[in-house]
XYZ file of C-alpha atoms in Angstrom:
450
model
C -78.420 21.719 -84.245
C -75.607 23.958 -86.928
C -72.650 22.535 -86.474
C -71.395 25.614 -88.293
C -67.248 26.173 -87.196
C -69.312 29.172 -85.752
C -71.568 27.133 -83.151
C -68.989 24.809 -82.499
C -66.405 27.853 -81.276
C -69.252 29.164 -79.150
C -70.854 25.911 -77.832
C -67.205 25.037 -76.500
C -67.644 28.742 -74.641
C -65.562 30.968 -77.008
C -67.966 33.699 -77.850
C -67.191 36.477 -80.054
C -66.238 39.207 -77.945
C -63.372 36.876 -77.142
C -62.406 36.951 -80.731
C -61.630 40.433 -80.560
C -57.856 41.880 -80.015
C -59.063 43.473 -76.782
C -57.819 40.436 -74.266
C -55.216 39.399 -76.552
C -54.145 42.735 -76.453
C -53.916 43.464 -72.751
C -50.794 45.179 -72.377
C -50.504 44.426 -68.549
C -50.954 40.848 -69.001
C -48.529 40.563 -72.031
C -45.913 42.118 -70.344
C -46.391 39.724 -67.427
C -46.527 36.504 -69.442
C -43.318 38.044 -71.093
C -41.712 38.741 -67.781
C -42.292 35.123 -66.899
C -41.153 33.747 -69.343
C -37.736 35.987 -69.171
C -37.445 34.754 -65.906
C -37.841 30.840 -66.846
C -35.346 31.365 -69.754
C -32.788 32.490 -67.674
C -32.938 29.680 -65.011
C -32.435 26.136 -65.490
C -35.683 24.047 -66.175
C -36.481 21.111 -63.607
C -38.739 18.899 -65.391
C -39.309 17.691 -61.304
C -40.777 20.820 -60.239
C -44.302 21.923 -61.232
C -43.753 25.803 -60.677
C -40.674 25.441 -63.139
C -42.391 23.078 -65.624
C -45.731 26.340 -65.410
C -43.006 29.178 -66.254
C -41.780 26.971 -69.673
C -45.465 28.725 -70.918
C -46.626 32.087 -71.908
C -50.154 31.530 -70.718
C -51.244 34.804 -69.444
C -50.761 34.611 -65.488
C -54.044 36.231 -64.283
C -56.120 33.407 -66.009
C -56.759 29.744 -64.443
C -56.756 27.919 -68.079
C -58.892 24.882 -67.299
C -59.325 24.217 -70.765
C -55.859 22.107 -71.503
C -57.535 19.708 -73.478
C -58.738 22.348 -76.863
C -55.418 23.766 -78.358
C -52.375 23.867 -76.182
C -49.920 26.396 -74.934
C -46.268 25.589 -76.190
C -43.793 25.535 -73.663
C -40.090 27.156 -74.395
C -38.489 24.313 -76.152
C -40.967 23.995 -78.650
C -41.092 27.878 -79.465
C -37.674 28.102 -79.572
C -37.953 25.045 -82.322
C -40.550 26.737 -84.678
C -38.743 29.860 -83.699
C -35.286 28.691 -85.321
C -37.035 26.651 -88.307
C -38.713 29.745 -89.219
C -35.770 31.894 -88.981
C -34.130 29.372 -91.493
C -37.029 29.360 -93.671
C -37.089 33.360 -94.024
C -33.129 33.263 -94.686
C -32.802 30.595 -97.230
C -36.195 28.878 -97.902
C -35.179 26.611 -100.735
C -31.960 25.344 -98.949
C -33.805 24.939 -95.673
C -36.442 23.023 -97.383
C -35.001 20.776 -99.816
C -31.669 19.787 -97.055
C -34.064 19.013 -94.475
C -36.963 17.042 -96.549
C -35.630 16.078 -99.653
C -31.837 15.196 -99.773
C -30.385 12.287 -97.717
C -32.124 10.039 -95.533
C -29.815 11.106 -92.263
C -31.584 14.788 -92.905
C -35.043 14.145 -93.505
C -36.273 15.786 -90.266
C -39.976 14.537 -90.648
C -37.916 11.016 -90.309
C -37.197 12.382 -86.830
C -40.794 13.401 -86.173
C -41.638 9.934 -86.710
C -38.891 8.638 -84.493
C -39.967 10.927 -81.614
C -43.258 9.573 -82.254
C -42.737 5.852 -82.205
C -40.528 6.234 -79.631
C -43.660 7.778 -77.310
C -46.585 5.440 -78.931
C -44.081 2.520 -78.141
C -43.725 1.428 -81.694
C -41.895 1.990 -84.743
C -41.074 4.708 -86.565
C -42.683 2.858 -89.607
C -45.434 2.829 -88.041
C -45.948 6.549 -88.218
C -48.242 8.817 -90.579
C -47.629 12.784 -89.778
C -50.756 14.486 -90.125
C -52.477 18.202 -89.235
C -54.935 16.315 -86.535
C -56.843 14.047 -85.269
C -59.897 14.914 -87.880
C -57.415 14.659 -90.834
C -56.147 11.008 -88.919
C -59.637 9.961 -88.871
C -60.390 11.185 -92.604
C -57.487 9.680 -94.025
C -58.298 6.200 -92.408
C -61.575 5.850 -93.223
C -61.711 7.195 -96.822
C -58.519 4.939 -97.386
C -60.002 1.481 -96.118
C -61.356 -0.524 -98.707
C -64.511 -0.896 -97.924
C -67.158 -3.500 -99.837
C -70.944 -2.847 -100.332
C -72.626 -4.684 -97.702
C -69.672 -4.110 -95.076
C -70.399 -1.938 -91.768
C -68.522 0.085 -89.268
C -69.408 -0.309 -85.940
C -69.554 2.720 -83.924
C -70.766 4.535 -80.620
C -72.928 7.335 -79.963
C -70.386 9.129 -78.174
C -68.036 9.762 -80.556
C -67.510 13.417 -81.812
C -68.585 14.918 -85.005
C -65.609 14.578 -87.057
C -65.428 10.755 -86.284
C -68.862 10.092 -86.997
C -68.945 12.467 -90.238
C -65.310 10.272 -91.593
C -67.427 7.227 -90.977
C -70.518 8.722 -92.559
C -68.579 10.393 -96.274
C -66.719 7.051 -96.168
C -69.512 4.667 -96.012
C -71.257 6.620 -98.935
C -67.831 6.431 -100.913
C -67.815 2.906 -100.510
C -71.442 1.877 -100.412
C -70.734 0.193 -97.049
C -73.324 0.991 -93.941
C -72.707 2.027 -90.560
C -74.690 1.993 -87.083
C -74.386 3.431 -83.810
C -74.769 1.930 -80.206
C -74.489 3.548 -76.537
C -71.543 2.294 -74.384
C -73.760 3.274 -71.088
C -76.592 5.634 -70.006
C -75.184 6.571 -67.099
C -71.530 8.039 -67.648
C -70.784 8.868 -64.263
C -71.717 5.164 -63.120
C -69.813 4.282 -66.301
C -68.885 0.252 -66.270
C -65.586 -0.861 -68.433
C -66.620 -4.274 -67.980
C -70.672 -3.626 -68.788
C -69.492 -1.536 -72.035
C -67.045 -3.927 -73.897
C -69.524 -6.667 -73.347
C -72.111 -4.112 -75.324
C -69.222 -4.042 -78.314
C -69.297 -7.908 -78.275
C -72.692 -8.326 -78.190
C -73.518 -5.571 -81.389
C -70.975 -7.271 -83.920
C -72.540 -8.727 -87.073
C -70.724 -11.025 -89.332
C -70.327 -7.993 -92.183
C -68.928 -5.842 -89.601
C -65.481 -4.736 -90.925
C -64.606 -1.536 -89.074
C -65.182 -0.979 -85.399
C -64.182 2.861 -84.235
C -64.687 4.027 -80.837
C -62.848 6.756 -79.091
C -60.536 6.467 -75.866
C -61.602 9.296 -74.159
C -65.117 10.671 -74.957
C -64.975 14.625 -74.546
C -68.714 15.265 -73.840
C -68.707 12.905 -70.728
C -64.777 12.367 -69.901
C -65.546 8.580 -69.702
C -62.017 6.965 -70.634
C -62.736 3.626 -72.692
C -60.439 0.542 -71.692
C -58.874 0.252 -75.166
C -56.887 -2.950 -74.995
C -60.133 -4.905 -73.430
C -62.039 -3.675 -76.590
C -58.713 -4.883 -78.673
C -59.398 -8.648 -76.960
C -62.880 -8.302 -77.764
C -62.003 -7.868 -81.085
C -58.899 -10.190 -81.452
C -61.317 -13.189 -80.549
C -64.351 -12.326 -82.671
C -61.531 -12.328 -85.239
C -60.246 -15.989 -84.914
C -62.729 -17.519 -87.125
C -62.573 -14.492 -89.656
C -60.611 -14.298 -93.164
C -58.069 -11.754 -93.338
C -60.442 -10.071 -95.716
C -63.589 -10.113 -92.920
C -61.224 -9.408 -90.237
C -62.488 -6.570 -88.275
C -60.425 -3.519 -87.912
C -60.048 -1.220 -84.987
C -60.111 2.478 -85.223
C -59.111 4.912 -82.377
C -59.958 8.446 -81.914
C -57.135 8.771 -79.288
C -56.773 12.401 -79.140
C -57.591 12.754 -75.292
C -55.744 9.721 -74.092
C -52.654 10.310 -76.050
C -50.270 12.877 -73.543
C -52.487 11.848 -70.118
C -52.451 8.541 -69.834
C -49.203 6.360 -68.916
C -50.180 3.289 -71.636
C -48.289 2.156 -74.511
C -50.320 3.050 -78.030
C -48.720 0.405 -79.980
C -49.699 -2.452 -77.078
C -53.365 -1.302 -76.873
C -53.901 -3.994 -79.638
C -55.673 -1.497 -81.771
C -55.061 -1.203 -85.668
C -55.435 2.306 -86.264
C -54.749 5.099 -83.785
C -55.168 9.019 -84.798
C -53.947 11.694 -82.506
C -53.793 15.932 -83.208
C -50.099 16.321 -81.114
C -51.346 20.260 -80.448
C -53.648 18.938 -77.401
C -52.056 17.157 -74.762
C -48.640 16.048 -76.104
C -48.288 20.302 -76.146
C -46.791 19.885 -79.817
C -47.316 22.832 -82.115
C -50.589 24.148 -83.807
C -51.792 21.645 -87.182
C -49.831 18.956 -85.483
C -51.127 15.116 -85.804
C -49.978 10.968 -86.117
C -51.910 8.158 -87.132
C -50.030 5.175 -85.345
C -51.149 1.848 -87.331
C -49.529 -1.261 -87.109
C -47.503 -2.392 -89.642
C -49.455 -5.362 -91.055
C -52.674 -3.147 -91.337
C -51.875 -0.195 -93.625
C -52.180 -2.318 -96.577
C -55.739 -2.097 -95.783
C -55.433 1.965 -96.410
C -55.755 3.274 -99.785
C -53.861 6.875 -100.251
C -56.081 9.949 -100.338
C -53.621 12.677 -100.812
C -50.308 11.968 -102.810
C -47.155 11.779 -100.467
C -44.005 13.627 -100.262
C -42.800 11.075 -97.522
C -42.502 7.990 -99.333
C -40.078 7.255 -102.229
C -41.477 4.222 -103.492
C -44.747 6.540 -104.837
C -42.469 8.956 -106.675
C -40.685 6.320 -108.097
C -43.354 5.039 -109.455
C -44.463 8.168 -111.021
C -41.294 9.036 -112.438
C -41.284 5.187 -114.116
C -44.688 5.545 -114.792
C -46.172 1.730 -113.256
C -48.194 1.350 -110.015
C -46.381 1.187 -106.627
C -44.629 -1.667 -105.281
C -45.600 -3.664 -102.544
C -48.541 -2.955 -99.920
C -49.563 0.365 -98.649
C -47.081 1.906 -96.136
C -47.618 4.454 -93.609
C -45.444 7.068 -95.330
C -47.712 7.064 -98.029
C -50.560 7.698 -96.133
C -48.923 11.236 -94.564
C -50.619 13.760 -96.790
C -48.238 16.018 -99.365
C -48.139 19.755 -100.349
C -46.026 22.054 -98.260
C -47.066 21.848 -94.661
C -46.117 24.442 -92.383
C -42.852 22.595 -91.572
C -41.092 24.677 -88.817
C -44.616 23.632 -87.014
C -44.442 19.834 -87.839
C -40.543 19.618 -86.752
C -40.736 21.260 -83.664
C -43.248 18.313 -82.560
C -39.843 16.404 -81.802
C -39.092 19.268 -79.120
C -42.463 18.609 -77.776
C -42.394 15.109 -77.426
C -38.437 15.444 -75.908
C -40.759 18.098 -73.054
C -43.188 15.678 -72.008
C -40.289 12.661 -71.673
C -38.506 15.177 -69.572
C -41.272 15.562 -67.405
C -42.321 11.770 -67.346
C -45.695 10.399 -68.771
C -46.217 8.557 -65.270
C -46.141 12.035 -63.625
C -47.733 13.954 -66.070
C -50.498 11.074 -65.586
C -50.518 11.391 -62.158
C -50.556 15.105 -61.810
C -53.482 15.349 -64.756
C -55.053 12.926 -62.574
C -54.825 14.328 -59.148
C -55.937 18.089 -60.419
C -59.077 16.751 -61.895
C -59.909 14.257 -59.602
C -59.929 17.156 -57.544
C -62.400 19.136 -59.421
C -64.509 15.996 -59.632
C -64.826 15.338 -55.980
C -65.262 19.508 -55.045
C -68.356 19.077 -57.858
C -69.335 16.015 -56.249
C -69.939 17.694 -53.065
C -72.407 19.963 -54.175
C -76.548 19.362 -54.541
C -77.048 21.747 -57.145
C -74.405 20.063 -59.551
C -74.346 17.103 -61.726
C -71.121 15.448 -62.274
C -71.370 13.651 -65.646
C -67.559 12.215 -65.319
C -66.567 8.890 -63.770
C -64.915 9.503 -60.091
C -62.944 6.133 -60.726
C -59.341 7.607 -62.126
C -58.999 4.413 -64.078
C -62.172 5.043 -66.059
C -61.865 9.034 -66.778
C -58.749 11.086 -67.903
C -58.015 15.031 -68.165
C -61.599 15.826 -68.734
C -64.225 16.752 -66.250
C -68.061 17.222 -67.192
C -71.432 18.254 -65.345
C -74.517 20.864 -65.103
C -75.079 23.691 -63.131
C -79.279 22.894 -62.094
C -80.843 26.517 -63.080
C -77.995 27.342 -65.492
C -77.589 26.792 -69.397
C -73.561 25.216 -69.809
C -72.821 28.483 -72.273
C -73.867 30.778 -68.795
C -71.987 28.860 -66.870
C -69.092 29.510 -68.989
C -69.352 33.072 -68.898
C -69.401 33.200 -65.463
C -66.459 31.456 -64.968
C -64.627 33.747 -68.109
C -65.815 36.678 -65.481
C -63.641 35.319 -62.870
C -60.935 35.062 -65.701
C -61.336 31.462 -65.549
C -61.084 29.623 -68.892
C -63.708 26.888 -69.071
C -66.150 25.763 -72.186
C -68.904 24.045 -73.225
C -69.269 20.656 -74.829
C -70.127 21.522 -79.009
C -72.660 18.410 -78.330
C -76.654 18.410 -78.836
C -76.932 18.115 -75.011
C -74.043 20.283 -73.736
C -72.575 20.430 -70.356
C -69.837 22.777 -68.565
C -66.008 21.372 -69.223
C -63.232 21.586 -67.170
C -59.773 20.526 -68.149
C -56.722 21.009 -65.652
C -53.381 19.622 -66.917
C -49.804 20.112 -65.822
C -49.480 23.988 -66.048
C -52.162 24.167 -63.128
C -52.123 24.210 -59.487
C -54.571 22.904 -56.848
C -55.452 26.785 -55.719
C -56.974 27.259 -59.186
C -58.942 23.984 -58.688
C -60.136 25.772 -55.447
C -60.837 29.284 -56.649
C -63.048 27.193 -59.578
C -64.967 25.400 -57.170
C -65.692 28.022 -54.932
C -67.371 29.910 -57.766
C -69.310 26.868 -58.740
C -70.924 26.710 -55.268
C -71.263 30.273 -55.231
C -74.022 29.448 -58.063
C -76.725 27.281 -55.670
């Protein structure tokens, strides 16, 4: 199966009349979106109320968008943000740069970014790498860790393509191995439990890297982190700090639904794009690590975050001291008025609460996942156990290919997609701009297909 960017855009059920101006361009349903969002601006926001927390977004009105979970929406705060960073940047770009990155300490907004961060992860902002997404996260991780020939990573076969392919260019870097095992055959009978003891039982003694991902996005099956992280902290007890095994995290789908500290899963390495559920702006990412396990990372790309390096460069000797996570977040100009504004995003979702927004992503797809459960001619793929399954909802229409199913739905103008996988299935994703009559008008169509 192509995994061509091509595919993968209309596997996940964005096909290529959509990539026209023609919906974008709907004049009705601009002016709409604008008029909502007029009206928001000009009345206070209550982070409390659910209509109020909808109007923060420009999503076009006359769409259910049931796929929160791809590329999100910003709400007004974090427009406004890249909005007035921009502004700056068109006015005085040198200033605006070099005040805000390069001068004192106090100023350095990407400090801030890392602040917000650690503040949400539960950590520190040390503990912080900025990145575009979760791909670069992953990618920056694994080619960094050095790796011995004769070492292996550990991984599942539910992980998504750019996990596996990081796992795959770094093994070949390093001349290390790596090997693949199912969690469970049956997701929707999915066992926590039955699954970590499959991670125990598949460790070798020149296993060094074990990455799994918290919430798998073909299935929706949300993967008890911190029982894996026990798992691992006791196979480690008899291991050398250079045999120790290391835990990756593909977090991305966890990281904005569910109420859990990052930096108390007990993982080493967590990577996280912040333009999914955390609503942060477009080429947005972290890698949370903990502090005693970047020196494991090598550097891929030089950084403009860390001092130490340039020092270095300007005295011309080797760095001081182990690998920090500053050096890890990659140089060259980013598109900065993007990666500041995450602060403003992260600010939104504190607002709201991460209980709530857990409980609300919760309650709208646990809703989908009983209405799907309900009917004979579907198969629900997705855990009904909330403590087991996230923001993500997966099944199969019998008689229908996922990509049809799709269309149907985009017919109804509502936004679903299909999982980019070698066995696909329909996707739904409701998060905290949706509203239980969207959930209903889905369903209905859905049974409308026996």
């Amino acid at each position: 199966m192509s995994l061509s960017r091509r595919n993968m855009l209309v596997g996940s059920g964005i096909a290529a009349s959509a990539l026209t101006l023609g919906p974008i361009g709907n004049a009705a349903a601009q002016t709409a979106a604008q008029t909502a969002a007029q009206t928001a601006a000009s009345q206070p926001f209550s982070p409390h109320d659910w209509k109020s927390i909808r109007a923060q977004f420009l999503l076009r009105p006359d769409y259910a968008h049931l796929s929160n979970f791809f590329f999100a929406s910003n709400p007004t705060p974090v427009r406004e943000a890249i909005a007035k960073y921009r502004k700056a940047f068109d006015e005085n770009p040198y200033n605006a740069l070099d005040d805000n990155m390069f001068e004192r300490d106090q100023d350095m907004l990407w400090r801030k970014v890392c602040a917000a961060a650690a503040e949400y992860t539960g950590g520190q902002p040390n503990e912080i790498a900025l990145t575009s997404s979760t791909t670069m996260g992953l990618a920056l991780i694994y080619n960094g860790l050095r790796l011995k020939p004769g070492q292996e990573i550990l991984t599942t076969t539910h992980e998504f393509y750019p996990h596996h392919e990081s796992i795959r260019l770094a093994c070949d870097k390093w001349g290390a191995s790596w090997r693949k095992i199912p969690l469970y055959e049956s997701s929707l009978n999915f066992s926590a439990d039955k699954a970590v003891e499959r991670i125990r039982a598949a460790v070798r003694p020149n296993t060094r890297v074990l990455g799994v991902t918290w919430v798998h996005s073909n299935t929706g099956v949300r993967l008890p982190i911190s029982k894996v992280a026990a798992v691992v902290k006791d196979l480690n007890r008899n291991r050398s700090e250079a045999d120790r095994i290391l835990l990756v995290v593909d977090g991305v789908h966890g990281f904005g639904v569910a109420d859990e500290d990052v930096a108390k899963m007990g993982c080493d390495f967590f990577a996280a794009g912040t333009h999914k559920w955390i609503l942060g702006p477009h080429g947005t990412g972290i890698i949370w690590g903990r502090a005693e396990s970047w020196k494991h990372v090598q550097p891929t790309i030089p950084s403009l975050m860390a001092p130490e390096t340039e020092d270095a460069w300007r005295e011309e000797r080797p760095p001081h001291g182990p690998t920090e996570a500053a050096w890890i977040s990659p140089g060259g100009f980013f598109a900065y008025e993007h990666q500041w504004a995450v602060i403003e995003a992260f600010r939104f979702v504190r607002q709201i609460g991460r209980k709530r927004i857990q409980d609300r992503i919760l309650e709208l797809n646990g809703q989908i996942k009983e209405g799907l459960a309900r009917m004979k001619h579907v198969t629900l793929h997705t855990p009904l156990d909330p403590t087991v399954s996230a923001g993500i909802v997966t099944f199969d229409v019998q008689g229908y290919k996922p990509k049809d199913v799709v269309q149907i739905l985009r017919d109804k103008k509502i936004v679903a997609s299909a999982t980019p996988y070698a066995v696909p299935h329909v996707r739904l994703s409701a998060g905290i701009v949706n509203f239980p009559q969207e959930i209903d008008k889905t369903l209905k169509v859905i049974r409308s297909l026996a």
